[in-house]
Each structure stands twice: as C-alpha cells, then as structure tokens.
Coordinates of C-alpha atoms in Angstrom, one line a residue:
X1 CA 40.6 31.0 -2.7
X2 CA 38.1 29.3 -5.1
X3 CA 35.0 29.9 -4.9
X4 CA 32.2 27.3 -6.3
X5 CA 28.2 28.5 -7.5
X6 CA 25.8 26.1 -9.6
X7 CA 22.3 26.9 -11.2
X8 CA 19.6 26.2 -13.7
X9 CA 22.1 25.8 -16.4
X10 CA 23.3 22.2 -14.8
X11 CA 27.0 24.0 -14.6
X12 CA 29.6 24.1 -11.8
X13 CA 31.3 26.7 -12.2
X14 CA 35.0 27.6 -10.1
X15 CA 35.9 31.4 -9.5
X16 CA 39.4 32.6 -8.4
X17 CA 39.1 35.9 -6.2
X18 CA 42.0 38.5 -7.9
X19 CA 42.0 41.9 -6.4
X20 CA 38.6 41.7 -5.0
X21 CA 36.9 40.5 -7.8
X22 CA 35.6 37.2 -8.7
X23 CA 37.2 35.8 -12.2
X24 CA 36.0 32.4 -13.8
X25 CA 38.3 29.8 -13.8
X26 CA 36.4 26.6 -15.2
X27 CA 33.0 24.4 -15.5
X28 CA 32.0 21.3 -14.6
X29 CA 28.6 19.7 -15.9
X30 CA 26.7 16.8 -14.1
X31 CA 26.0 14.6 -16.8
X32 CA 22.2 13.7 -18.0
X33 CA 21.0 10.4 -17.2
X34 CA 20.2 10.0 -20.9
X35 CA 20.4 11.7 -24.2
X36 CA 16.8 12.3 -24.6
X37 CA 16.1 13.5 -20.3
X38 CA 17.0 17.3 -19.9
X39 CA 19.9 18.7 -18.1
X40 CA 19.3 18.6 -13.9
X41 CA 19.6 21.9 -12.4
X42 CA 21.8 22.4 -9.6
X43 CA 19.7 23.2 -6.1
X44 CA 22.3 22.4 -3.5
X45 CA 26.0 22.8 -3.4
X46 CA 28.6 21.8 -0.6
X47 CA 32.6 20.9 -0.5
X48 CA 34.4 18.6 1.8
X49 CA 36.6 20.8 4.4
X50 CA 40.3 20.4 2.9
X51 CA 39.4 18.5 -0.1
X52 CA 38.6 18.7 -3.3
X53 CA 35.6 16.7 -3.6
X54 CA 31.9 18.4 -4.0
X55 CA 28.8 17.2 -3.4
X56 CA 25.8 18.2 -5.6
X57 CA 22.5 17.9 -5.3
X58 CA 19.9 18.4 -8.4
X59 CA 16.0 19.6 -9.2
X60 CA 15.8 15.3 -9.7
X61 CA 16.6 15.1 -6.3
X62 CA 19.8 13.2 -6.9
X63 CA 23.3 13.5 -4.7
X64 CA 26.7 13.5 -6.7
X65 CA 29.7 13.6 -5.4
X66 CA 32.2 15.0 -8.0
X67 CA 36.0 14.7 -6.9
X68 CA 38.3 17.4 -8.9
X69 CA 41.5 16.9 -9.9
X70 CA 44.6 19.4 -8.8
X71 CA 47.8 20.0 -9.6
X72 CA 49.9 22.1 -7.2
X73 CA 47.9 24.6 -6.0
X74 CA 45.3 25.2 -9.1
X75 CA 42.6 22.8 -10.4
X76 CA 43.4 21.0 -13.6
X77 CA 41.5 22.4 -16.7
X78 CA 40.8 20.2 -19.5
X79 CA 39.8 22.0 -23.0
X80 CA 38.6 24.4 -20.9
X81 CA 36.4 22.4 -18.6
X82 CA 37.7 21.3 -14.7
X83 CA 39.3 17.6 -15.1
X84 CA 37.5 15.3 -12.1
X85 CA 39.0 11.9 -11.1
X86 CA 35.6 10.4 -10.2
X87 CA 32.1 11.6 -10.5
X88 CA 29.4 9.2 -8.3
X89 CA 26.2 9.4 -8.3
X90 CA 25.6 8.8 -4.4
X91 CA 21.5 9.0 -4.2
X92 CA 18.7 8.5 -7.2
X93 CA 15.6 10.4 -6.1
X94 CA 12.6 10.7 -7.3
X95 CA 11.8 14.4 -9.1
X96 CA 8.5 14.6 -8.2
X97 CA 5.6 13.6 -5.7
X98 CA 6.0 9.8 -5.6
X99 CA 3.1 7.4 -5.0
X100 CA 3.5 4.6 -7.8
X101 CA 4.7 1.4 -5.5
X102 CA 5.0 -2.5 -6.5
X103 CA 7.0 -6.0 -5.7
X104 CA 7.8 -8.0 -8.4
X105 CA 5.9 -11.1 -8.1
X106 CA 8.8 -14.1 -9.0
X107 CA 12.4 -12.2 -8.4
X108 CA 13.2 -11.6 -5.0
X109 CA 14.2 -8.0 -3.8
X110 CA 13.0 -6.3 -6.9
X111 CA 10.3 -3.2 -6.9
X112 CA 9.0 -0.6 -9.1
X113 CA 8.2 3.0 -8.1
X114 CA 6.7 5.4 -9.8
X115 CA 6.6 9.4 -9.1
X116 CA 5.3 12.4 -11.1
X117 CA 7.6 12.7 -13.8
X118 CA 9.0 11.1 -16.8
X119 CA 10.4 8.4 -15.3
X120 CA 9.9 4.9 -14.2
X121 CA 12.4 2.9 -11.8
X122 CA 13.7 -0.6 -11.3
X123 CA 15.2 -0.6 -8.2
X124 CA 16.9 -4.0 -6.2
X125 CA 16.0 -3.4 -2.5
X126 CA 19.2 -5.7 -1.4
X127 CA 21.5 -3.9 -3.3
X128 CA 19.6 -0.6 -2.9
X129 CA 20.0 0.3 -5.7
X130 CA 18.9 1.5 -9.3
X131 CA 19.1 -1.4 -11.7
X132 CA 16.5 -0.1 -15.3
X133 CA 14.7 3.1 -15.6
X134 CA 12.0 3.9 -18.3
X135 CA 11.3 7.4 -19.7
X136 CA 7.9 9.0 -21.1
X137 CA 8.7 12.1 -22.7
X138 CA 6.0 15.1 -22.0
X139 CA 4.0 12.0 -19.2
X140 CA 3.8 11.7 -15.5
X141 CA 3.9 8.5 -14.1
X142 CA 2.1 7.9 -11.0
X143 CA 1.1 4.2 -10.8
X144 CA 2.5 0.8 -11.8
X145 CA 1.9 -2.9 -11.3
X146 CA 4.0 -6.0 -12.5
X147 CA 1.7 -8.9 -14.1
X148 CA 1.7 -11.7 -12.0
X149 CA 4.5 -13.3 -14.1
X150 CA 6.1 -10.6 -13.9
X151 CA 7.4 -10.2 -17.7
X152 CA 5.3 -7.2 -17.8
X153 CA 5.2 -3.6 -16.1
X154 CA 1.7 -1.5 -16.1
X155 CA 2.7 2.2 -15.7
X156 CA -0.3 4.8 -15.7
X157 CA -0.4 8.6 -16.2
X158 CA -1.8 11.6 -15.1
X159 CA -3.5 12.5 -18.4
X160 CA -5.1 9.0 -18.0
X161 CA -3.0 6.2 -20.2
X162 CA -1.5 3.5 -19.4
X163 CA 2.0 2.4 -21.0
X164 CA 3.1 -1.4 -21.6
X165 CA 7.2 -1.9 -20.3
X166 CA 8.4 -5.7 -21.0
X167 CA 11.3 -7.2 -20.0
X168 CA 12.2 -9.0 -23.6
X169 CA 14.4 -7.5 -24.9
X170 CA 13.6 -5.0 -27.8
X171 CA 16.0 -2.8 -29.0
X172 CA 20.0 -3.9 -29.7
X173 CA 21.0 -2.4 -26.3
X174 CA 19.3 -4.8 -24.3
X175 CA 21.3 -7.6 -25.7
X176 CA 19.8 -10.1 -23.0
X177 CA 16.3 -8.6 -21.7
X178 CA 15.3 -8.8 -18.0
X179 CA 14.6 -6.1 -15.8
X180 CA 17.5 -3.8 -16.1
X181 CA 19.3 -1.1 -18.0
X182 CA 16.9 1.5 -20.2
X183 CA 13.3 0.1 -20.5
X184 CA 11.1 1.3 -24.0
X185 CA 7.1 1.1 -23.8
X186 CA 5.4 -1.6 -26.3
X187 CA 4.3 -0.3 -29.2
X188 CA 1.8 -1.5 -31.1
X189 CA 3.6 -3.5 -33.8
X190 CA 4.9 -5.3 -30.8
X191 CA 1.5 -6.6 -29.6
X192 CA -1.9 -7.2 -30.8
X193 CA -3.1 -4.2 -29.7
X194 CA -4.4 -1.8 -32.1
X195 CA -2.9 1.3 -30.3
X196 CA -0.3 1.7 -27.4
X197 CA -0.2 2.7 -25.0
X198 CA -4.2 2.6 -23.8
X199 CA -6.2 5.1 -23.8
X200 CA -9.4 5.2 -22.6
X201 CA -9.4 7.5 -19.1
X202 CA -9.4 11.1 -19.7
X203 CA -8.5 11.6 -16.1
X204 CA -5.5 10.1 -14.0
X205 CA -4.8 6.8 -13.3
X206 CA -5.2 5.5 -9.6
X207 CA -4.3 2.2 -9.6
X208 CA -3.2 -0.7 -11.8
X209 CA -3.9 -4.3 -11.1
X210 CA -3.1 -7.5 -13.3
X211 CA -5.1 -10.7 -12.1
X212 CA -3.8 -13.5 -10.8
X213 CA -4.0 -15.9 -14.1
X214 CA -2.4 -13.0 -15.4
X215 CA -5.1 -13.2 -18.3
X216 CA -6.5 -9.1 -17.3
X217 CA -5.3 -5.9 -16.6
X218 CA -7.7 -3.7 -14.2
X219 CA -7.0 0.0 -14.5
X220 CA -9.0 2.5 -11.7
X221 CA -9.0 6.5 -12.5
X222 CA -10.1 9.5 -11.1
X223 CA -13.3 9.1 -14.0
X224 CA -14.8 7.0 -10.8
X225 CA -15.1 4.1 -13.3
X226 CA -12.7 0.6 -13.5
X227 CA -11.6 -0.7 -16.8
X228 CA -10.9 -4.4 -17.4
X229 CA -8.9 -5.5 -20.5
X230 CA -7.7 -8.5 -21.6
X231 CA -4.0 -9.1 -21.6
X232 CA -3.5 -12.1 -22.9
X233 CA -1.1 -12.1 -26.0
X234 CA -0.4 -8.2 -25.0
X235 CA -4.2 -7.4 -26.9
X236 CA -5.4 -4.9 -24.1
X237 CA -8.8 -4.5 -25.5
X238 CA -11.2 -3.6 -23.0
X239 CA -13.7 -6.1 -22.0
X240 CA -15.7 -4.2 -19.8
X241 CA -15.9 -0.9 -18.0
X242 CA -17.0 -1.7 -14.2
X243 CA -19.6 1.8 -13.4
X244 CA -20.8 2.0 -9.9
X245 CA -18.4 4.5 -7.8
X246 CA -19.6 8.1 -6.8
X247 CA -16.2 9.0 -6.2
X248 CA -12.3 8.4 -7.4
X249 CA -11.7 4.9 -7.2
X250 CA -8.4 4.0 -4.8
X251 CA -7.9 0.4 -4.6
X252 CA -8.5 -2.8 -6.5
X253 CA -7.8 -6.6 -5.5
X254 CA -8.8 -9.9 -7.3
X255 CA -9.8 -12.8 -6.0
X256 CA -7.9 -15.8 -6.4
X257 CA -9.9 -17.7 -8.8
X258 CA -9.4 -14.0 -10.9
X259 CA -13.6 -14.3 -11.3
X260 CA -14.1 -11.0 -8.5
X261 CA -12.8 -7.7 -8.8
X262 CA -13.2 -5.9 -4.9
X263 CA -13.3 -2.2 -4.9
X264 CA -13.1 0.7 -3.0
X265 CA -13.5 4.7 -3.7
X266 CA -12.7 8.1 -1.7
X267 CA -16.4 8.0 -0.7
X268 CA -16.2 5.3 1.6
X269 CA -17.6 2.8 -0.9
X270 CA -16.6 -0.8 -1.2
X271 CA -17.8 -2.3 -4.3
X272 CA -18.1 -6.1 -5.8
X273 CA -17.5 -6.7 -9.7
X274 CA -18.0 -9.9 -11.5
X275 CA -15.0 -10.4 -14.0
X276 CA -15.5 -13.8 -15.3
X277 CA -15.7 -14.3 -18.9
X278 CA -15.0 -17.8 -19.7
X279 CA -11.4 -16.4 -20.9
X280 CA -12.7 -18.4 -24.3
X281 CA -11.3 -21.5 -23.5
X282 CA -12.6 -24.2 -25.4
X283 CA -11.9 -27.2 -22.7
X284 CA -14.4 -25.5 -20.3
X285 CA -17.6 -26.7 -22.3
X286 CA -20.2 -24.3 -22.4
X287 CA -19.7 -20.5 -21.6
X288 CA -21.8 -19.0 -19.1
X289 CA -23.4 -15.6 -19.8
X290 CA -21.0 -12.9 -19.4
X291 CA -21.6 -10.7 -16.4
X292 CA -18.2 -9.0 -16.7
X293 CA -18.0 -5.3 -15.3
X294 CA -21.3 -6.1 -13.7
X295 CA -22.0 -5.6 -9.6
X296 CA -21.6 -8.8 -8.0
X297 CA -24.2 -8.8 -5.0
X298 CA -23.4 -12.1 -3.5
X299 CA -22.1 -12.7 -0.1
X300 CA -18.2 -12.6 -0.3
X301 CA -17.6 -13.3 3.4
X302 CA -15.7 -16.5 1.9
X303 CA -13.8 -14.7 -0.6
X304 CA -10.0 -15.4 -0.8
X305 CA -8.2 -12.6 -2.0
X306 CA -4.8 -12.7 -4.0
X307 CA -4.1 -9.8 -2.5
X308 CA -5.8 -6.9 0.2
X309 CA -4.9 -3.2 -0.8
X310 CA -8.4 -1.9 0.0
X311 CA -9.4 -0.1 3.3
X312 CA -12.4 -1.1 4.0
X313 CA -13.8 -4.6 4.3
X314 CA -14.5 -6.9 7.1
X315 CA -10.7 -8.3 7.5
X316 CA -9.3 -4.6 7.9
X317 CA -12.2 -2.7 9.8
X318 CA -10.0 -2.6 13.0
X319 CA -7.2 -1.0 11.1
X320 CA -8.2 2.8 12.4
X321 CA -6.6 3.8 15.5
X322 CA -8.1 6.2 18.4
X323 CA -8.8 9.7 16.6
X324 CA -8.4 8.6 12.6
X325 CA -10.9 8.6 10.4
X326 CA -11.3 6.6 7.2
X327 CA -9.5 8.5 4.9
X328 CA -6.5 9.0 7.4
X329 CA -5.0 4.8 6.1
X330 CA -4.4 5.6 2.2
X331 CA -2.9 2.2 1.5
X332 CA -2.9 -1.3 3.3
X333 CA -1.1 -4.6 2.0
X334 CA -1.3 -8.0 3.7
X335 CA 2.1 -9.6 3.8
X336 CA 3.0 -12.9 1.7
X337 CA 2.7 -15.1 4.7
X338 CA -1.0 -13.7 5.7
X339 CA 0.3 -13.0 9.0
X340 CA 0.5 -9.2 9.0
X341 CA -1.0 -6.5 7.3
X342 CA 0.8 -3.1 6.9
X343 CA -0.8 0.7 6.6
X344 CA 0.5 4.3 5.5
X345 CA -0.9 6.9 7.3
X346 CA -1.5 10.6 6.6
X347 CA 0.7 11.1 9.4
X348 CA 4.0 9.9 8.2
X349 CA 4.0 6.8 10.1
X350 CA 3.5 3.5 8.7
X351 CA 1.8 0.5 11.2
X352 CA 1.9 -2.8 11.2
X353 CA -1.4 -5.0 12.6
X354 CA -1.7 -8.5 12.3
X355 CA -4.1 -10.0 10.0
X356 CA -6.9 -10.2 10.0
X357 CA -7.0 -6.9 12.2
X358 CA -11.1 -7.3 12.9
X359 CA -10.9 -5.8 16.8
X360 CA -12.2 -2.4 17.1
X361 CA -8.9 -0.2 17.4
X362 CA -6.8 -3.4 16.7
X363 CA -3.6 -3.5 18.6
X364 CA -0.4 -2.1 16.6
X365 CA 2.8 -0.3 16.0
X366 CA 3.4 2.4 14.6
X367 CA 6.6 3.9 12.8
X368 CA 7.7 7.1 11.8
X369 CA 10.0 8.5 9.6
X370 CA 8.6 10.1 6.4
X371 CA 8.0 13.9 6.7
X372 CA 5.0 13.5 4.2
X373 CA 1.9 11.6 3.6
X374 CA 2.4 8.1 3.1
X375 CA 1.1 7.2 0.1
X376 CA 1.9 3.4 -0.7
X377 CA 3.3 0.7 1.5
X378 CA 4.3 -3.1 -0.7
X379 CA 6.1 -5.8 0.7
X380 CA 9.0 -6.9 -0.6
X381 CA 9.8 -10.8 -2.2
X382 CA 12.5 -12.9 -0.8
X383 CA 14.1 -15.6 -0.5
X384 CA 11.8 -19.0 0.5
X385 CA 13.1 -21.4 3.2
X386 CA 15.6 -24.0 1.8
X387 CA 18.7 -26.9 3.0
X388 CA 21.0 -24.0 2.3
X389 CA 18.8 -21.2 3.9
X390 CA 16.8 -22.8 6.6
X391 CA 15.6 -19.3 7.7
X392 CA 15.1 -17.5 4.2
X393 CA 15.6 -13.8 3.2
X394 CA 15.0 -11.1 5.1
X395 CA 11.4 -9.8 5.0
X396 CA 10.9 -6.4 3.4
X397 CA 8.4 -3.8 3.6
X398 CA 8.8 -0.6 1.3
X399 CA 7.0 2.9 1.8
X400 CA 6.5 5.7 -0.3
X401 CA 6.5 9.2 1.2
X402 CA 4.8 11.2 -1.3
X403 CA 5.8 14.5 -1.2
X404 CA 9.5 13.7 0.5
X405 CA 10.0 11.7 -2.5
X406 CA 11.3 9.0 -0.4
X407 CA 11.3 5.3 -0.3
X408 CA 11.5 3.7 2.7
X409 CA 12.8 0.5 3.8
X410 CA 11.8 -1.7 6.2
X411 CA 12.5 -4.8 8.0
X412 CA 10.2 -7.0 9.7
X413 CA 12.0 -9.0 12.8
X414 CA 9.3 -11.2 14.6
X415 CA 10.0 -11.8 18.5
X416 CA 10.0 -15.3 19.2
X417 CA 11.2 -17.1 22.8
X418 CA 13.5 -19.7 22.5
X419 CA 11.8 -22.7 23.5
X420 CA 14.0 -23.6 26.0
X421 CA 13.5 -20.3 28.2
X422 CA 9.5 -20.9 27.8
X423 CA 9.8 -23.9 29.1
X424 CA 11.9 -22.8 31.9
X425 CA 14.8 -24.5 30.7
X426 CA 18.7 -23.0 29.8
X427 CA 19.0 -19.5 28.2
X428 CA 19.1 -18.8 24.9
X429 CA 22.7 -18.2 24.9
X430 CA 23.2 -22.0 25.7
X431 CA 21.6 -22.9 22.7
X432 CA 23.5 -25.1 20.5
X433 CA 21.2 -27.0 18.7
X434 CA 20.5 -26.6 14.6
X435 CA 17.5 -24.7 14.2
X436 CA 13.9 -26.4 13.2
X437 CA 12.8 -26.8 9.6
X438 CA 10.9 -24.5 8.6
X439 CA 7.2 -24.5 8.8
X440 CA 5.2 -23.0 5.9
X441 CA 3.1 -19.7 7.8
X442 CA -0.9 -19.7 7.8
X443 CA -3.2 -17.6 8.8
X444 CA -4.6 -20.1 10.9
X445 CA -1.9 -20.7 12.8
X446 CA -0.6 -16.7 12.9
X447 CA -0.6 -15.3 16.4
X448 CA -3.2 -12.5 15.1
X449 CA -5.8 -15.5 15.0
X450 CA -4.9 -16.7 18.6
X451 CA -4.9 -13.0 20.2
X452 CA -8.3 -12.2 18.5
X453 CA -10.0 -15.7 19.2
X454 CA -9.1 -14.9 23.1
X455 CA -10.1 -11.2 22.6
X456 CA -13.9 -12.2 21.1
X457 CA -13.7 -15.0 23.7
X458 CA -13.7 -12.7 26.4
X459 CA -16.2 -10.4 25.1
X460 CA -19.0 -13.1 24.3
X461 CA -18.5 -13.5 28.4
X462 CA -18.7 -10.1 28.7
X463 CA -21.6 -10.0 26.7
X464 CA -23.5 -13.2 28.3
X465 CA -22.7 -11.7 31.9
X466 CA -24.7 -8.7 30.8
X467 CA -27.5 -10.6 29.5
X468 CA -27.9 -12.3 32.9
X469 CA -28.0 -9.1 34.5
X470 CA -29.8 -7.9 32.7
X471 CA -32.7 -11.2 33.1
X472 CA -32.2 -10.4 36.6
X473 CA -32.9 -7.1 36.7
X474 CA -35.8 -7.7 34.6
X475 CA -37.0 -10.3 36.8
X476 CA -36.8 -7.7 40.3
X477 CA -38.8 -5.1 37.6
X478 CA -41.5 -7.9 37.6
X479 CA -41.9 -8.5 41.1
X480 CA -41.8 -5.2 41.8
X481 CA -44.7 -4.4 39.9
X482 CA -46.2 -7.0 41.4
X483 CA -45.9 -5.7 44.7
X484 CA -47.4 -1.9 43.2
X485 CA -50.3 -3.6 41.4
X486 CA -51.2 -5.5 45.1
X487 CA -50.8 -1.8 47.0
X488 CA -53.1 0.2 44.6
X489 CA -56.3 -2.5 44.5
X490 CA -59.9 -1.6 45.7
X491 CA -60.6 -2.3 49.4
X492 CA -63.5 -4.9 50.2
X493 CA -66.5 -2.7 51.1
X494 CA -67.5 -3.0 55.2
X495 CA -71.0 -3.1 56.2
X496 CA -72.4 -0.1 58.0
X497 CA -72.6 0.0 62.1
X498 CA -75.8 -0.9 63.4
X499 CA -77.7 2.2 64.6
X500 CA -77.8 3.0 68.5
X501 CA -80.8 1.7 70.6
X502 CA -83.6 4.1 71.5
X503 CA -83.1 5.2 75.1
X504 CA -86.6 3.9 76.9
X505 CA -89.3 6.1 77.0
X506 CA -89.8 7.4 80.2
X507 CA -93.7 5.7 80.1
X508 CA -91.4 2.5 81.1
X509 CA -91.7 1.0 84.3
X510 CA -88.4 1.2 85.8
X511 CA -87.1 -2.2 86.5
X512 CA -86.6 -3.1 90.4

C-alpha cells in the first residue's frame, strides 16, 4: 500500500506501510517555473483509482498531473528520487487576487492579466494557453495595458510603479522577440528614461492607459491623482499630473484625437482633462498654450472615445439594473464593433447591454459563473472579415474574477433570422446559398440604436399625451373657477316695500 502526502516544502513524498508503520520510500518535486520564482507548495493532492498518475495542485494555484513510473509492483527510484514518465502542467493560475486585464491591440487572441504577485502573463485565448510570463521579484502586479501598437506592455504595482515589458528582444534567450517565452522589464539604459521603472505614486496603481497615437502613457492610483507621461522614444517623463479627484481614481479613456483624458473615481466623479501638448511637432505651426493635466470644462456630448471603461457618463447611465447601486458595475468595455457594451458586477455575473445603453434600467443579460467580484471584463481581438473568412473569428470577451483567480472566457453569438424565414419564405435548413459579404458594423446601424430610438419614441408620446391632459385638466380648473367666482358675487340691492295705507279715520263719511 503506498501512501502519498505533499507540503510547504514543494515535495511528494511516497510511504510504504511495513508492520503498521509508515516508512519513506521516495520524493518527487514539482519543478519551479523559473530559477529565480520560489518553490510552489503543495495545497491539494489526489491519485487516479488504479493508476499511477497524481494530480497536484499548488499555493500558485496551478494543476499538475505527474504520471510515476513502476516496475512490477514497486515504483521506480532514480538516485533516490521517484522516476515519472510525464509531468504536465494541466492549469496555470493566478497566485493571487487577479484584477490586471487587457487585449492586445494588433494580434488577434492575445491578452494580458495581471494578479497580485510577481508575475505577469501572456496568454493566447485560442489556444488557452500560457505563451510569455514576466517576473518582479519582491512586486505585486495588479494592472497592465498594451500601447496601442502593441510593442509595449504597462504593468503597475501595489507600492505604486509602473514597469516597461517590450517585446524586442533583449536578452540571448529571446532569439526572435515577440510576445512569448520569459519577458524582462526595460531598464534605463534601454530607453531614454532617466530611471525605470517610474516612480512617482506612493500608493497603488489603478489603472494604466496608453493613448491612441501611442505618443502618452496615463497612469491612475489610489493618490486620487492621474499622471500623464510621454512615451514616445520609451522617455516616460511626466508631463503633467491631472489633480481634481476626491477619491481613488478607477477608470481612464482617451478620446480619439488623444487631446481628452475622461475620468472617473470611487466617489462618483466623472472628470474631463485636457492632454494636448502639441506633441512638439514642428509641421503643426505654432503651438498652442499648454493646458495639459488641466480640467477641461467644455461640453463633450460629441466626444468620440477610443475606448469606454468608465461607469458613468451619458452613453452608460442605463447600465445599473433594478436594486444596484453605482459602485455594484466595477468595469465596463464597449466592444470593437460599438455594438455592445459589457459589465462585471459585484455579484459574480458579467452583462452584456447594447450600446449606447442610455434607457433607465436598460434591457440585458446577465451571466454567472465567477464565485467572486468581477473585477475586469476586455474584449478579445480577432480575426477581421476576409475572401477566405467571410464571417471572421469568433468574438471574445474575457473576465476576471478577482478573488477566484479566474479568467473567464466568453463568446458572443448574435441571434440573427435567416432572411428567408422573415420573409416568410423556406426554413433555414433549406438554405443553400453562399452567405453575404460582410458588412463593416456601426453604431448607427446596431440594433441598440433601433430599440432605443422606438423606446424614446414611445415615451415622447407618452409624455405629449400627458401634457394634453394635463392642458385639459387645466382648462376644467378654469372654468370651474369661473363658475365659484359667478356663485360668491354681491346681490343687486332691492328697494324697500312701500309702507301700508293708513286705515280711514273714522271722521270719514262712509261711502254709499
């Protein structure tokens, strides 16, 4: 009978019972997932019935499944240590509380996720799998942003920096660069900044934003303040810092001329920041004053966003269903098309609205899953529409759980009758024809615009029947008081009654 125990020390460890008593046999280590991260300590411990195979799970929160090797009836010992024939790593987890989400902006299928620890993941959402990591020795990671060309890779900390990853390659083990194998921060005799990685927040970092013209980096903390640095040639000096917020700041966008920063904070605040600094470009003439990190005031009901993470603001104030308040939605992203706009809940659900969802308890649906908050929701890059591809890649939609340490993924499948059956014709099954080319997605042509154009159509009726009513009823008021203003006027006065003829005195002569 062998018997099987793991702990703290990252050892398996085999015991033969031998009258009564338990007697080690042999080890087996799960191996670190590099030289410099510390060993993982064994939490959970389980064999296949009639096998030799064990699965393992570890303090990172990864699943390995370890087969031993055997040779009669007695496991194979090599140098003292239990021979395996395969060790897989079935899961990679996250270690800690997990919140740090993004899409890479020009591959398709690739993300970024950062929890609390050390460590920094690449993952490839088709494969679903783990394809570069990046570790920070004695940090904790717990937000991260690709630039919008995505050669670079934002990661901030809890003790408030912000580290640099690039995907040039910059050490003899990353032969050919890109995105994949083991990822080193810049350092500052790789750029033209003065020191790497940043470090200018004392608290943690929120929430990392690049701009679109992928000339500025905006970096919100828990300090309540946003800093804006210039990123072009990897300088990162800080241009301005945007003050304003009574609370921690949440969630940044940029507009898509990269001149507005949007803003919003945990006290319900929703900010506007000019960012504009002529990006000293000598074929624009003359600069205008610099106004960067200052509030903008203006009207930005025409704004065009590259991008809608904030929860508040006029395109996402019906996002709050029956019984949530505002801080129950702790993330929102629109989709690539503009059609839908996704939320994590403090619920464990995630929804998914159409955009924009501007209807007061906007219809929705709602998924569950998670067993924790969810913190971050990001679509997913695919494929575009091609001759090869007429209907493109699969749209994704990834969620973080927080504390589950969990990434969810999910697909979005958009319900469309054939046009044959809507216009009463064959089924769909007798459908042989190629399908249509594809047609480029807008906003102004998404089915959110129709629904809520009929929805505000109906309530301006609504709203004009009661103001007739209401002219009516205002009108019987009138003549009613008319009729109570006639009722309660003075009488005419009417002239006294004559006073009675004196009887005739009897002196009179009565008359024959």
């Amino acid at each position: 009978l062998d018997l099987l125990s793991g702990g703290g020390d990252g050892e398996i460890k085999v015991w033969k019972v031998k009258a009564g008593q338990p007697v080690h046999y042999g080890t087996c280590r799960i191996p670190r997932v590099t030289k410099r991260s510390s060993k993982p300590l064994i939490k959970a411990l389980d064999t296949f019935p009639a096998s030799d195979e064990v699965v393992v799970g570890t303090d990172k929160c990864d699943i390995w499944k370890i087969e031993l090797e055997r040779s009669g009836k007695d496991l194979v010992l090599k140098e003292g240590k239990l021979a395996h024939k395969s060790r897989q790593l079935v899961v990679k987890g996250h270690a800690d509380y997990l919140r740090g989400l993004d899409a890479h902006p020009t591959k398709d299928f690739l993300m970024a996720s950062a929890c609390k620890s050390d460590r920094v993941y690449i993952w490839n959402c088709k494969a679903k799998e783990e394809v570069a990591f990046a570790s920070f020795p004695g940090e904790q990671a717990v937000a991260c942003a690709f630039s919008s060309d995505g050669h670079r890779l934002a990661v901030g900390t809890v003790a408030g920096k912000v580290f640099i990853l690039s995907d040039a390659a910059q050490t003899p083990e990353q032969e050919e660069g890109g995105w994949a194998g083991e990822l080193f921060p810049l350092r500052a005799s790789q750029t033209q900044a003065a020191r790497m990685p940043i470090r200018d927040c004392v608290s943690e970092i929120s929430e990392l934003r690049y701009s679109p013209n992928n000339k500025m980096l905006a970096v919100a903390s828990h300090d309540q303040m946003i800093d804006i640095y210039n990123a072009v040639g990897d300088s990162y000096v800080r241009l301005a810092r945007c003050k304003g917020h009574s609370s921690t700041v949440l969630h940044v966008d940029w507009s898509t001329n990269s001149r507005v920063l949007q803003s919003t904070c945990s006290a319900r605040e929703l900010l506007y920041w000019d960012t504009w600094w002529g990006y000293d470009d000598d074929n624009l003439g003359a600069q205008p004053r610099r106004r960067i990190g200052l509030q903008n005031i203006e009207d930005q009901r025409d704004g065009r966003w590259a991008s809608w993470s904030c929860t508040l603001g006029f395109n996402v104030m019906g996002i709050y269903p029956e019984g949530y308040g505002t801080d129950d939605i702790n993330m929102v992203a629109r989709s690539p098309c503009h059609r839908f706009l996704a939320a994590a809940d403090d619920r464990g659900g995630v929804i998914l609205y159409n955009f924009p969802s501007i209807v007061d308890r906007q219809k929705h649906y709602w998924y569950a899953g998670h067993s924790s908050f969810v913190e971050n929701v990001k679509w997913i890059k695919a494929p575009m529409p091609s001759a090869k591809n007429p209907t493109g890649g699969p749209q994704l939609l990834c969620s973080a759980g927080g504390a589950d340490r969990a990434i969810f993924q999910w697909k979005l499948v958009v319900d469309v009758e054939p046009p044959e059956a809507a216009a009463g014709g064959a089924s769909g099954a007798a459908i042989t024809a190629a399908s249509p080319e594809p047609k480029r997605l807008t906003a102004l042509s998404s089915p959110s615009f129709i629904e809520q154009r009929a929805t505000l159509a109906e309530q301006s009726a609504l709203i004009q029947q009661q103001e007739e009513e209401l002219e009516s009823l205002k009108r019987r008021l009138a003549r009613h008081e008319a009729k109570r203003t006639a009722s309660r006027a003075p009488l005419d006065p009417v002239a006294e009654p004559d006073a009675p003829a004196e009887a005739p005195s009897a002196s009179h002569e009565a008359v024959s």
